[in-house]
PDB file of C-alpha atoms in Angstrom:
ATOM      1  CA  UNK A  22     -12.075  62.307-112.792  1.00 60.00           C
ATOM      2  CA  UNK A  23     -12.625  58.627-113.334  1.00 72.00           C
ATOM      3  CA  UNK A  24     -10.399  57.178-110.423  1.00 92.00           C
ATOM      4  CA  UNK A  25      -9.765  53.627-111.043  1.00 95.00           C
ATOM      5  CA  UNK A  26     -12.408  51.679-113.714  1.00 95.00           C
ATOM      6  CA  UNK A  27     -13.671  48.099-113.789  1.00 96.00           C
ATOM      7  CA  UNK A  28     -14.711  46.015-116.749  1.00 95.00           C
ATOM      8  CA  UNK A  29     -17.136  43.796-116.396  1.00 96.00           C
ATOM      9  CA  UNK A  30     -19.278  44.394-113.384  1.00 94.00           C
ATOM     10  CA  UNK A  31     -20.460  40.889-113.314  1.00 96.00           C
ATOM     11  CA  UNK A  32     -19.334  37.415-115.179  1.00 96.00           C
ATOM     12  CA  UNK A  33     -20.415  34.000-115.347  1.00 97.00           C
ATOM     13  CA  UNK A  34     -17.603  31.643-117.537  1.00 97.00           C
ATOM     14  CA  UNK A  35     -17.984  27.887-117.457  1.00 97.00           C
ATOM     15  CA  UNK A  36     -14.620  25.677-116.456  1.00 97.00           C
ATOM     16  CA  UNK A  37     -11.961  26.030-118.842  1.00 97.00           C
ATOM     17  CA  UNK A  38     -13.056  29.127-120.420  1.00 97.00           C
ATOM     18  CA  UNK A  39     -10.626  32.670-120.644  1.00 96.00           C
ATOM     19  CA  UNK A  40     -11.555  35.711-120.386  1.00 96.00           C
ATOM     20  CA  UNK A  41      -9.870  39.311-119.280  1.00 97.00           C
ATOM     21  CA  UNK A  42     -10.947  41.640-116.468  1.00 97.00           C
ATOM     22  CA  UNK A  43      -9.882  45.527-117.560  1.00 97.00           C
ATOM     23  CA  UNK A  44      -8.597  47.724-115.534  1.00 97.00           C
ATOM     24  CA  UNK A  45      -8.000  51.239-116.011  1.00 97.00           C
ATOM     25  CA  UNK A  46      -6.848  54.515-114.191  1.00 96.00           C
ATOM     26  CA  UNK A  47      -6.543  58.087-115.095  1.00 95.00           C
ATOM     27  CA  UNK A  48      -4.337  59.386-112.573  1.00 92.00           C
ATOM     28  CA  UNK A  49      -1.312  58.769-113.870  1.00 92.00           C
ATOM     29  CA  UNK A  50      -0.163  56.415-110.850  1.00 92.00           C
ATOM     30  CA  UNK A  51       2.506  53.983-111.182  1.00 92.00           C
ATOM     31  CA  UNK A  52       1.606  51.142-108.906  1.00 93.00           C
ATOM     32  CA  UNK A  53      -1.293  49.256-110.060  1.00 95.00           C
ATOM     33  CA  UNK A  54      -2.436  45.812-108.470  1.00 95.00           C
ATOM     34  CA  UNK A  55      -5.047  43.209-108.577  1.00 97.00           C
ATOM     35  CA  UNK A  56      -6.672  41.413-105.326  1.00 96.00           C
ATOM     36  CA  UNK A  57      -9.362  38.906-104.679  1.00 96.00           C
ATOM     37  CA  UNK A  58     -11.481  39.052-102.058  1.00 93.00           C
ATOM     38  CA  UNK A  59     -12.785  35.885-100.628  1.00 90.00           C
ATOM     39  CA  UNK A  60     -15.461  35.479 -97.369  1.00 83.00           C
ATOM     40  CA  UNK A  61     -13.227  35.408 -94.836  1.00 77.00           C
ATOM     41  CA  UNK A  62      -9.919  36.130 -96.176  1.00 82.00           C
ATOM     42  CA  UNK A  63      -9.585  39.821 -96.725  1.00 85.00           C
ATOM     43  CA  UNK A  64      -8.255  40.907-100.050  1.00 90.00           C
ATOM     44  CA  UNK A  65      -4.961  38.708-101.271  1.00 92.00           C
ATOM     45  CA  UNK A  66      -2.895  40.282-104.029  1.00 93.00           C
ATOM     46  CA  UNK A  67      -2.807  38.600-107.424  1.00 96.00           C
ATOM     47  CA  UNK A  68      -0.790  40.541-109.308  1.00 96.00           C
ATOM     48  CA  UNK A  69       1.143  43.700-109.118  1.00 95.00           C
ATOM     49  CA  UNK A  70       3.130  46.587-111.662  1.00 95.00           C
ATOM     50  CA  UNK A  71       5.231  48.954-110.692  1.00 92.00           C
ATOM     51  CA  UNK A  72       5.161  50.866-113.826  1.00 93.00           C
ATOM     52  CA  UNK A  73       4.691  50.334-117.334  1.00 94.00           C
ATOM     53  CA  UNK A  74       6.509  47.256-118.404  1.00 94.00           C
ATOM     54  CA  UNK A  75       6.727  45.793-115.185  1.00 95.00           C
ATOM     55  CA  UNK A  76       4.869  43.231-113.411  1.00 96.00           C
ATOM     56  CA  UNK A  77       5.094  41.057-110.376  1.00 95.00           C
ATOM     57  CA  UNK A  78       3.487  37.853-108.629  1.00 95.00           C
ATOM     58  CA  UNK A  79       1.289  38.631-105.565  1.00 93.00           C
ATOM     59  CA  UNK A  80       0.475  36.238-102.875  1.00 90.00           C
ATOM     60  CA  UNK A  81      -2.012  34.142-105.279  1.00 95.00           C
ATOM     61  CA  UNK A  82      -0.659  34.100-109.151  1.00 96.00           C
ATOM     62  CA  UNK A  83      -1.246  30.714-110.443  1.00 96.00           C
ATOM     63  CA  UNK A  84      -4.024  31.008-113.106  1.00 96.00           C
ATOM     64  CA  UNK A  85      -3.751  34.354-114.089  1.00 97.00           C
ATOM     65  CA  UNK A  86      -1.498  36.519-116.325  1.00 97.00           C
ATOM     66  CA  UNK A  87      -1.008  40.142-116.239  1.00 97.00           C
ATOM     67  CA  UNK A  88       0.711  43.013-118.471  1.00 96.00           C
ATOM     68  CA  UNK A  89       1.233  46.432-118.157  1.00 97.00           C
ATOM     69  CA  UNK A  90       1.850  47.899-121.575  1.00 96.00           C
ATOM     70  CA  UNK A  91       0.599  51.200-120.573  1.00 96.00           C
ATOM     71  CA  UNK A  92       0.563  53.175-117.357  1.00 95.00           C
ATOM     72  CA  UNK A  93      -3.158  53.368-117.634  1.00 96.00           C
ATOM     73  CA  UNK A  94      -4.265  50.214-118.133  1.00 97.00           C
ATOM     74  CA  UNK A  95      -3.846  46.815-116.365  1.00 98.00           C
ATOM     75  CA  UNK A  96      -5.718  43.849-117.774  1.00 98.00           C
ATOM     76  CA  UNK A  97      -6.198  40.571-115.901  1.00 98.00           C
ATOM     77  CA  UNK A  98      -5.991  37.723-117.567  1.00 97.00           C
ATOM     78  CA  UNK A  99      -7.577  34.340-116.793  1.00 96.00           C
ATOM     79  CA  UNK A 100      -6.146  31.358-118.857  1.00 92.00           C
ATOM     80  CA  UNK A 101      -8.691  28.659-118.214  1.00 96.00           C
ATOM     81  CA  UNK A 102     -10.946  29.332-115.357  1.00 96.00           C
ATOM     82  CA  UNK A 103     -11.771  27.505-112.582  1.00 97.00           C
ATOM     83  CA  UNK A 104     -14.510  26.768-110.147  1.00 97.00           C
ATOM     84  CA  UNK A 105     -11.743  28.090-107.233  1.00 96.00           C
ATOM     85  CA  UNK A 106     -11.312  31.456-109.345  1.00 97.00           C
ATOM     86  CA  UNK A 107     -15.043  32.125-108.448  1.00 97.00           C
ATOM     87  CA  UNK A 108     -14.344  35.441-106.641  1.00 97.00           C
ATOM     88  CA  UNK A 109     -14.618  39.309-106.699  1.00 95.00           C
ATOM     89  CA  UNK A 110     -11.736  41.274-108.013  1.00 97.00           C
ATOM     90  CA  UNK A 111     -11.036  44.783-107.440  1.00 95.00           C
ATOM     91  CA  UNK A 112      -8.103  46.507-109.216  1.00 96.00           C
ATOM     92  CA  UNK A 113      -6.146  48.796-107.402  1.00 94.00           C
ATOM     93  CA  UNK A 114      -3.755  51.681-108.395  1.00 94.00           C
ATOM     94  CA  UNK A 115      -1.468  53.928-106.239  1.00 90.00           C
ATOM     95  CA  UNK A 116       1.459  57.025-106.763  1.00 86.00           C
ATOM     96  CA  UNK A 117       4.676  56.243-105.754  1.00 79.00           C
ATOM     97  CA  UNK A 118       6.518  58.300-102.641  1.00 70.00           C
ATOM     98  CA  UNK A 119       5.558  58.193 -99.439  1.00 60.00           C
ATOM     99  CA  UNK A 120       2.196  60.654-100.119  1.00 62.00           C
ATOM    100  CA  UNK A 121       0.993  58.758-102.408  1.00 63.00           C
ATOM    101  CA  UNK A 122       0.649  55.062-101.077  1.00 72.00           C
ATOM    102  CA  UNK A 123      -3.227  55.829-100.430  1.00 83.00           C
ATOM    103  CA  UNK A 124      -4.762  52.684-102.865  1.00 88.00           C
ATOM    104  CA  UNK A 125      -7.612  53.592-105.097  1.00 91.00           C
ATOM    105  CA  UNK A 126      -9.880  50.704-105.677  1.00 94.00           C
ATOM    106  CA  UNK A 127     -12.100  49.848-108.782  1.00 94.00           C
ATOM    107  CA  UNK A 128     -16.011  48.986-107.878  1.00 92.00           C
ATOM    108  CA  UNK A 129     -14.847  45.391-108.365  1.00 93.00           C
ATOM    109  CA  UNK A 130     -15.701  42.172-110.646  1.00 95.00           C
ATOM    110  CA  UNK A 131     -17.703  39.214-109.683  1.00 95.00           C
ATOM    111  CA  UNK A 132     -17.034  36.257-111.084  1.00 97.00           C
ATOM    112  CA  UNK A 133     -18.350  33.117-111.147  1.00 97.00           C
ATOM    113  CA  UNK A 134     -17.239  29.939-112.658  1.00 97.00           C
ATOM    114  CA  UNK A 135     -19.507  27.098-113.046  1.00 97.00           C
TER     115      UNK A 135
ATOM    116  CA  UNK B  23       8.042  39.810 -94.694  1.00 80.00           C
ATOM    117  CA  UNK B  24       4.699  42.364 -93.703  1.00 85.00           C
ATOM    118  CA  UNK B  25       1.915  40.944 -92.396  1.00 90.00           C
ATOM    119  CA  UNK B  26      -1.397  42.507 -90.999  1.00 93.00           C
ATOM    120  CA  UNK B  27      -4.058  40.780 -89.075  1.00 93.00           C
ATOM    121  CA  UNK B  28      -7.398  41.366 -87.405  1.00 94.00           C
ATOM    122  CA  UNK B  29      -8.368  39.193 -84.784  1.00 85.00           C
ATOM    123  CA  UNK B  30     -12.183  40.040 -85.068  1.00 85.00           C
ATOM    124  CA  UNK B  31     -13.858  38.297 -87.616  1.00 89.00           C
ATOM    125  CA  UNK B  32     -17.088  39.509 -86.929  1.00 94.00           C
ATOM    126  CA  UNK B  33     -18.248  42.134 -84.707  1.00 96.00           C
ATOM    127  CA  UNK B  34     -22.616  42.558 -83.974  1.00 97.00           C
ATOM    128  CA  UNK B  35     -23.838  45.961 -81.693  1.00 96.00           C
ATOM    129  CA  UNK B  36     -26.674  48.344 -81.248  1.00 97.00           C
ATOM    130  CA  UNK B  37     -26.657  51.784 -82.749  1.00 96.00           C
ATOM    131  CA  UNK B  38     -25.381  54.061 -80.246  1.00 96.00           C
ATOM    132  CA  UNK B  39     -22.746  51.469 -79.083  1.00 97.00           C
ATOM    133  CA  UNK B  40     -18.852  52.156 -79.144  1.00 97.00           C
ATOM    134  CA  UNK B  41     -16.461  50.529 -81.757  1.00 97.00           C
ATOM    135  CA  UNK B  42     -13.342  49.018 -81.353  1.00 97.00           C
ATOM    136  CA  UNK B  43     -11.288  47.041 -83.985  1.00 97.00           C
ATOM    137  CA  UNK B  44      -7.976  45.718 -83.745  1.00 96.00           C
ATOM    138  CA  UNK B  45      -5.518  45.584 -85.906  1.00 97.00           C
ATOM    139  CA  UNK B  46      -2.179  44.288 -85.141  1.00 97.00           C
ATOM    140  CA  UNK B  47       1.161  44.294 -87.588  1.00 96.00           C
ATOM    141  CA  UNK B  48       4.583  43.152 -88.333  1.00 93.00           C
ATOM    142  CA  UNK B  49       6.863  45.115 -90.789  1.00 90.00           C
ATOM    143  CA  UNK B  50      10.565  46.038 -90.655  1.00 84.00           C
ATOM    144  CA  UNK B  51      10.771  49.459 -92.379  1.00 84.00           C
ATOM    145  CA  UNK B  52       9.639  52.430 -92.415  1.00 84.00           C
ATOM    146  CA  UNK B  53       5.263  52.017 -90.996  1.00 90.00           C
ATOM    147  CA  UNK B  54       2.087  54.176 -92.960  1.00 91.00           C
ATOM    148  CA  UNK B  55      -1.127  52.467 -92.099  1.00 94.00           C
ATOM    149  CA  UNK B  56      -4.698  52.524 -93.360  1.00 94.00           C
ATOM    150  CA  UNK B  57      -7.846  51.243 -92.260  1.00 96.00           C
ATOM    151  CA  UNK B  58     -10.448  50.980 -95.455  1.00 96.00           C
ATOM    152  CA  UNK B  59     -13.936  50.333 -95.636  1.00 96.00           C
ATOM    153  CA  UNK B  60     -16.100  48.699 -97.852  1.00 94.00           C
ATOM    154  CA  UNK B  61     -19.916  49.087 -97.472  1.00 95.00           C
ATOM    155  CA  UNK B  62     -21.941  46.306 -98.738  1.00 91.00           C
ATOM    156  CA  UNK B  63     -21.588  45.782-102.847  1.00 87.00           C
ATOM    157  CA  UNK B  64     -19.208  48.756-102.980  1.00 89.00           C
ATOM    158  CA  UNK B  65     -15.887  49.109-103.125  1.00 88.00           C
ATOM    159  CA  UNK B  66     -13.218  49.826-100.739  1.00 92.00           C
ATOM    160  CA  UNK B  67     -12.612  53.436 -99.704  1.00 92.00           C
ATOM    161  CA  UNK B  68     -10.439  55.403 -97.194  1.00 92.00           C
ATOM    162  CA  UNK B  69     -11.402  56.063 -93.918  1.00 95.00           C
ATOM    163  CA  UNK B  70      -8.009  57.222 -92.411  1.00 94.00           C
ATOM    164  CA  UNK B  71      -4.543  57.178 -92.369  1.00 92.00           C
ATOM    165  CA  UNK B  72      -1.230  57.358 -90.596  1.00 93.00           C
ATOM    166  CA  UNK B  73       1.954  58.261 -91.952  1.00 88.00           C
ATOM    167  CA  UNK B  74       3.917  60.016 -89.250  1.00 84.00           C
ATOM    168  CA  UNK B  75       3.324  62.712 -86.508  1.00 85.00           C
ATOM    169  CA  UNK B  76       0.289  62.857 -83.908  1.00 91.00           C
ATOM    170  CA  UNK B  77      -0.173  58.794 -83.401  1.00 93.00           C
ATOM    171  CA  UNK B  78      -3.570  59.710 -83.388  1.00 96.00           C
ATOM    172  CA  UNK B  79      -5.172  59.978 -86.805  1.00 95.00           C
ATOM    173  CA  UNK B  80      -8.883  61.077 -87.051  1.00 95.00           C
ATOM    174  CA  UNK B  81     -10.566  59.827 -90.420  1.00 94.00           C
ATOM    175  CA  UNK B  82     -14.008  60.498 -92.298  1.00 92.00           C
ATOM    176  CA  UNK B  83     -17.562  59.464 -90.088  1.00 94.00           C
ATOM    177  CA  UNK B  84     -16.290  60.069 -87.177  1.00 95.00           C
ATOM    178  CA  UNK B  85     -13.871  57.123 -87.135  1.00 97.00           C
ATOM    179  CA  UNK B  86     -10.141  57.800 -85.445  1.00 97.00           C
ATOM    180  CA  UNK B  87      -7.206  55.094 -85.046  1.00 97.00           C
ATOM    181  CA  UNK B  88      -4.652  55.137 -82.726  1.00 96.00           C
ATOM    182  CA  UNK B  89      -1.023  54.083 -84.099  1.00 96.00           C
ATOM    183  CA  UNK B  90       0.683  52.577 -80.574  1.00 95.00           C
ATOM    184  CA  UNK B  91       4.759  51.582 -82.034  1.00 93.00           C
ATOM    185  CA  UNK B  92       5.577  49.918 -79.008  1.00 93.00           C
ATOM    186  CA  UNK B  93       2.348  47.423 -79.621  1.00 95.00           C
ATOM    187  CA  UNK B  94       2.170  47.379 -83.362  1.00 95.00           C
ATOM    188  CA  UNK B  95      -1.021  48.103 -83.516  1.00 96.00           C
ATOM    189  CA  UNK B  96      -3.553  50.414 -85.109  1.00 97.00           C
ATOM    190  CA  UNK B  97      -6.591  50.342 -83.209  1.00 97.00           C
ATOM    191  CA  UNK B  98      -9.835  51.571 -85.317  1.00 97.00           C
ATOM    192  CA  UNK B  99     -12.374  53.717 -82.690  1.00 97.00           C
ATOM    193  CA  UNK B 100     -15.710  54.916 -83.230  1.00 97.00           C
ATOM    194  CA  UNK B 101     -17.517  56.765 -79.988  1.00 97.00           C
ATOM    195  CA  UNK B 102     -21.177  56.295 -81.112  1.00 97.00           C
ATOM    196  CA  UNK B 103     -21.949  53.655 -83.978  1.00 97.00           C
ATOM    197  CA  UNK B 104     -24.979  53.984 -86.568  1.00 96.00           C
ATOM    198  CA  UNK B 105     -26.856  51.697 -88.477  1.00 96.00           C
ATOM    199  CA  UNK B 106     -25.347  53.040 -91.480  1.00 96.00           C
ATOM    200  CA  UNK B 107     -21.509  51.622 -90.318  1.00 97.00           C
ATOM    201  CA  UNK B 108     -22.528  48.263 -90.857  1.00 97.00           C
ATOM    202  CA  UNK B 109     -20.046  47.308 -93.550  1.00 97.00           C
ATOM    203  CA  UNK B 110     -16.251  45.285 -93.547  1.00 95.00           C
ATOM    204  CA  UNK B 111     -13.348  47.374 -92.237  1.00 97.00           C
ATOM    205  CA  UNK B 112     -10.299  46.175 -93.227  1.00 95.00           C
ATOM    206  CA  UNK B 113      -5.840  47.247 -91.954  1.00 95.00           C
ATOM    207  CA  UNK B 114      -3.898  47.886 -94.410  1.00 94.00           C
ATOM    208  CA  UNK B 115       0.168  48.232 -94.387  1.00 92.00           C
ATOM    209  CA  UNK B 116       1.786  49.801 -97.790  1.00 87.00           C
ATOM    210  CA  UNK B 117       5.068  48.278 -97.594  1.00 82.00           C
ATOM    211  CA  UNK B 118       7.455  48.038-100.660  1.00 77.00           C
ATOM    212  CA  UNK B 119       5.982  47.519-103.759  1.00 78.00           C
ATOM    213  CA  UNK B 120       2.759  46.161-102.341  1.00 84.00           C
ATOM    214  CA  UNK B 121       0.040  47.048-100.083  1.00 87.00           C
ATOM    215  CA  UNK B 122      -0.879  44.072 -97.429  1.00 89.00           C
ATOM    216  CA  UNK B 123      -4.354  43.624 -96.153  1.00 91.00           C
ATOM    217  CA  UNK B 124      -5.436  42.090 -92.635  1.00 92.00           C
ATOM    218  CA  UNK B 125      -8.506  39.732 -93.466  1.00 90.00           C
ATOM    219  CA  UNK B 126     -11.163  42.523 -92.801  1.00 93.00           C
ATOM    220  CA  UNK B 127     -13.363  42.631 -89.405  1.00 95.00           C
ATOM    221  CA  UNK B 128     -17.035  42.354 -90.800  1.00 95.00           C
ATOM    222  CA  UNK B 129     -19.484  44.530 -88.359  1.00 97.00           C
ATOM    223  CA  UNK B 130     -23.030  44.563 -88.022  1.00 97.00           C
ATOM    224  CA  UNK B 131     -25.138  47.438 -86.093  1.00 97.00           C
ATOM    225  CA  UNK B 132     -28.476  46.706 -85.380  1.00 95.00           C
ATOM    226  CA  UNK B 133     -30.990  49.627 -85.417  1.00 88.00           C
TER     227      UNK B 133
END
Protein backbone atom coordinates (compact mmCIF):
# COMPACT_ATOMS: atom_id res chain seq x y z
CA UNK A 1 0.00 0.00 0.00
CA UNK A 2 1.38 3.21 -1.39
CA UNK A 3 -0.34 5.79 1.04
CA UNK A 4 -0.15 9.14 -0.43
CA UNK A 5 2.78 9.72 -3.43
CA UNK A 6 4.84 12.78 -4.33
CA UNK A 7 6.23 13.79 -7.68
CA UNK A 8 9.12 15.40 -7.81
CA UNK A 9 11.17 15.04 -4.70
CA UNK A 10 13.14 18.08 -5.44
CA UNK A 11 12.79 21.18 -8.11
CA UNK A 12 14.64 24.10 -9.06
CA UNK A 13 12.38 26.47 -11.82
CA UNK A 14 13.63 29.94 -12.63
CA UNK A 15 10.91 33.05 -12.26
CA UNK A 16 8.16 32.78 -14.55
CA UNK A 17 8.45 29.22 -15.32
CA UNK A 18 5.25 26.40 -14.74
CA UNK A 19 5.45 23.38 -13.74
CA UNK A 20 3.01 20.65 -11.85
CA UNK A 21 3.61 18.87 -8.54
CA UNK A 22 1.63 15.20 -8.69
CA UNK A 23 -0.06 13.91 -6.23
CA UNK A 24 -1.48 10.63 -5.86
CA UNK A 25 -3.30 8.24 -3.34
CA UNK A 26 -4.47 4.73 -3.37
CA UNK A 27 -6.83 4.63 -0.66
CA UNK A 28 -9.67 5.61 -2.13
CA UNK A 29 -10.13 8.82 0.21
CA UNK A 30 -12.16 11.66 -0.75
CA UNK A 31 -10.54 14.67 0.80
CA UNK A 32 -7.33 15.49 -0.71
CA UNK A 33 -5.35 18.84 0.04
CA UNK A 34 -2.21 20.65 -0.63
CA UNK A 35 -0.10 22.74 2.13
CA UNK A 36 3.13 24.62 2.22
CA UNK A 37 5.24 24.60 4.84
CA UNK A 38 7.30 27.62 5.50
CA UNK A 39 10.11 28.15 8.63
CA UNK A 40 8.05 29.34 11.02
CA UNK A 41 4.62 29.12 9.82
CA UNK A 42 3.41 25.59 10.16
CA UNK A 43 1.74 24.09 7.17
CA UNK A 44 -0.98 26.65 5.38
CA UNK A 45 -3.46 25.00 3.03
CA UNK A 46 -3.27 25.80 -0.67
CA UNK A 47 -5.75 24.00 -2.07
CA UNK A 48 -8.36 21.52 -1.18
CA UNK A 49 -11.06 18.66 -3.00
CA UNK A 50 -13.62 17.16 -1.54
CA UNK A 51 -14.11 14.60 -4.12
CA UNK A 52 -13.65 14.15 -7.65
CA UNK A 53 -14.73 17.23 -9.46
CA UNK A 54 -14.49 19.42 -6.69
CA UNK A 55 -12.02 21.82 -5.54
CA UNK A 56 -11.62 24.64 -3.12
CA UNK A 57 -9.25 27.70 -2.15
CA UNK A 58 -7.19 27.18 1.06
CA UNK A 59 -5.74 29.88 3.11
CA UNK A 60 -2.92 30.70 0.33
CA UNK A 61 -4.36 30.14 -3.47
CA UNK A 62 -3.05 32.88 -5.52
CA UNK A 63 -0.51 31.32 -7.97
CA UNK A 64 -1.59 27.99 -8.13
CA UNK A 65 -4.37 25.95 -9.83
CA UNK A 66 -5.69 22.68 -8.89
CA UNK A 67 -8.11 19.84 -10.41
CA UNK A 68 -9.41 16.82 -9.30
CA UNK A 69 -10.47 14.77 -12.28
CA UNK A 70 -9.99 11.60 -10.49
CA UNK A 71 -10.30 10.50 -6.90
CA UNK A 72 -6.74 9.37 -7.04
CA UNK A 73 -4.95 11.97 -8.25
CA UNK A 74 -4.50 15.69 -7.36
CA UNK A 75 -2.03 17.71 -9.39
CA UNK A 76 -0.73 21.13 -8.35
CA UNK A 77 -0.33 23.47 -10.65
CA UNK A 78 2.03 26.46 -10.67
CA UNK A 79 1.27 29.12 -13.42
CA UNK A 80 4.39 31.22 -13.39
CA UNK A 81 6.53 30.73 -10.40
CA UNK A 82 7.85 32.92 -8.13
CA UNK A 83 10.77 33.55 -5.88
CA UNK A 84 7.88 33.64 -2.79
CA UNK A 85 6.60 30.07 -4.05
CA UNK A 86 10.10 28.78 -2.94
CA UNK A 87 8.71 26.25 -0.40
CA UNK A 88 8.07 22.52 0.47
CA UNK A 89 4.76 21.04 -0.40
CA UNK A 90 3.28 18.03 0.98
CA UNK A 91 -0.04 16.67 -0.40
CA UNK A 92 -2.41 15.41 1.87
CA UNK A 93 -5.44 13.02 1.54
CA UNK A 94 -8.11 11.95 4.12
CA UNK A 95 -11.70 9.60 4.29
CA UNK A 96 -14.61 11.33 5.01
CA UNK A 97 -16.77 10.57 8.48
CA UNK A 98 -15.70 11.20 11.58
CA UNK A 99 -13.03 7.93 11.59
CA UNK A 100 -11.50 8.89 8.94
CA UNK A 101 -10.25 12.61 9.36
CA UNK A 102 -6.64 11.13 10.25
CA UNK A 103 -4.50 13.15 7.17
CA UNK A 104 -2.03 11.09 5.29
CA UNK A 105 0.83 13.14 4.08
CA UNK A 106 3.08 12.69 0.91
CA UNK A 107 7.11 12.79 1.67
CA UNK A 108 6.81 16.34 0.31
CA UNK A 109 8.31 18.63 -2.65
CA UNK A 110 10.98 21.18 -2.38
CA UNK A 111 10.97 23.79 -4.46
CA UNK A 112 12.98 26.42 -5.24
CA UNK A 113 12.59 29.32 -7.50
CA UNK A 114 15.45 31.37 -8.50
CA UNK B 1 -13.64 30.24 11.74
CA UNK B 2 -10.96 27.28 13.39
CA UNK B 3 -7.87 28.27 14.38
CA UNK B 4 -4.97 26.35 16.18
CA UNK B 5 -1.92 27.81 17.70
CA UNK B 6 1.25 26.87 19.53
CA UNK B 7 2.80 29.31 21.58
CA UNK B 8 6.29 27.55 21.59
CA UNK B 9 8.24 28.19 18.74
CA UNK B 10 11.12 26.45 19.77
CA UNK B 11 11.71 24.23 22.58
CA UNK B 12 15.88 22.97 23.49
CA UNK B 13 16.35 20.02 26.54
CA UNK B 14 18.57 17.21 27.61
CA UNK B 15 17.69 13.62 26.97
CA UNK B 16 16.01 12.37 29.92
CA UNK B 17 14.09 15.71 30.37
CA UNK B 18 10.15 15.96 30.39
CA UNK B 19 8.11 17.44 27.41
CA UNK B 20 5.45 19.69 27.37
CA UNK B 21 3.82 21.42 24.29
CA UNK B 22 0.92 23.50 24.14
CA UNK B 23 -1.51 23.69 21.95
CA UNK B 24 -4.42 25.88 22.31
CA UNK B 25 -7.76 26.08 19.86
CA UNK B 26 -10.84 27.79 18.79
CA UNK B 27 -13.60 25.89 16.82
CA UNK B 28 -17.41 25.92 17.09
CA UNK B 29 -18.47 22.34 16.23
CA UNK B 30 -18.07 19.26 16.93
CA UNK B 31 -13.67 18.96 18.31
CA UNK B 32 -11.16 15.71 16.99
CA UNK B 33 -7.60 16.77 17.49
CA UNK B 34 -4.19 15.57 16.36
CA UNK B 35 -0.80 16.30 17.19
CA UNK B 36 1.68 15.18 14.08
CA UNK B 37 5.22 14.92 13.83
CA UNK B 38 7.62 15.43 11.34
CA UNK B 39 11.25 14.25 11.88
CA UNK B 40 13.83 16.09 10.04
CA UNK B 41 13.46 15.69 5.91
CA UNK B 42 10.45 13.42 6.44
CA UNK B 43 7.13 13.84 6.31
CA UNK B 44 4.46 14.36 8.74
CA UNK B 45 3.06 11.34 10.60
CA UNK B 46 0.58 10.60 13.45
CA UNK B 47 1.47 10.53 16.81
CA UNK B 48 -2.04 10.59 18.48
CA UNK B 49 -5.40 11.46 18.43
CA UNK B 50 -8.59 12.49 20.12
CA UNK B 51 -11.95 12.07 18.95
CA UNK B 52 -14.17 11.52 21.95
CA UNK B 53 -14.13 9.49 25.27
CA UNK B 54 -11.12 9.26 27.89
CA UNK B 55 -9.70 13.10 27.43
CA UNK B 56 -6.62 11.44 27.73
CA UNK B 57 -5.24 9.99 24.52
CA UNK B 58 -1.90 8.03 24.62
CA UNK B 59 -0.10 8.01 21.09
CA UNK B 60 3.03 6.12 19.51
CA UNK B 61 6.80 6.78 21.48
CA UNK B 62 5.52 7.20 24.42
CA UNK B 63 3.86 10.56 23.71
CA UNK B 64 0.14 11.20 25.43
CA UNK B 65 -2.06 14.54 25.10
CA UNK B 66 -4.47 15.65 27.31
CA UNK B 67 -7.80 17.17 25.64
CA UNK B 68 -8.98 19.83 28.66
CA UNK B 69 -12.76 21.38 26.92
CA UNK B 70 -13.06 23.86 29.44
CA UNK B 71 -9.36 25.31 28.32
CA UNK B 72 -9.31 24.42 24.68
CA UNK B 73 -6.38 22.95 24.78
CA UNK B 74 -4.52 19.79 23.84
CA UNK B 75 -1.48 19.60 25.73
CA UNK B 76 1.31 17.17 24.05
CA UNK B 77 3.36 15.18 27.17
CA UNK B 78 6.31 13.13 27.01
CA UNK B 79 7.74 11.74 30.64
CA UNK B 80 11.37 11.05 29.52
CA UNK B 81 12.64 12.67 26.12
CA UNK B 82 15.41 11.04 23.75
CA UNK B 83 17.70 12.29 21.40
CA UNK B 84 15.82 10.67 18.77
CA UNK B 85 12.46 13.19 19.47
CA UNK B 86 14.22 15.98 18.17
CA UNK B 87 11.93 16.83 15.27
CA UNK B 88 8.72 19.63 14.70
CA UNK B 89 5.46 18.66 16.41
CA UNK B 90 2.74 20.27 15.09
CA UNK B 91 -1.80 20.61 16.49
CA UNK B 92 -3.92 19.88 14.21
CA UNK B 93 -7.95 20.52 14.23
CA UNK B 94 -10.01 18.61 11.26
CA UNK B 95 -12.84 20.87 11.02
CA UNK B 96 -15.21 20.93 7.93
CA UNK B 97 -13.77 20.34 4.83
CA UNK B 98 -10.27 21.19 5.95
CA UNK B 99 -7.75 20.25 8.42
CA UNK B 100 -6.07 23.47 10.30
CA UNK B 101 -2.54 23.38 11.51
CA UNK B 102 -1.01 25.41 14.58
CA UNK B 103 2.50 26.71 13.28
CA UNK B 104 4.45 23.61 14.65
CA UNK B 105 6.68 23.80 18.03
CA UNK B 106 10.26 22.86 16.69
CA UNK B 107 12.22 20.81 19.63
CA UNK B 108 15.67 20.03 20.05
CA UNK B 109 17.11 17.28 22.65
CA UNK B 110 20.55 17.35 23.24
CA UNK B 111 22.31 14.00 23.96
Amino acid sequence: NAGVTQTPKFQVLKTGQSMTLQCAQDMNHEYMSWYRQDPGMGLRLIHYSVGAGITDQGEVPNGYNVSRSTTEDFPLRLLSAAPSQTSVYFCASRGRGLRNTEAFFGQGTRLTVV
Amino acid sequence: AQSVSQHNHHVILSEAASLELGCNYSYGGTVNLFWYVQYPGQHLQLLLKYFSGDPLVKGIKGFEAEFIKSKFSFNLRKPSVQWSDTAEYFCALPAGNKLTFGGGTRVLVKP
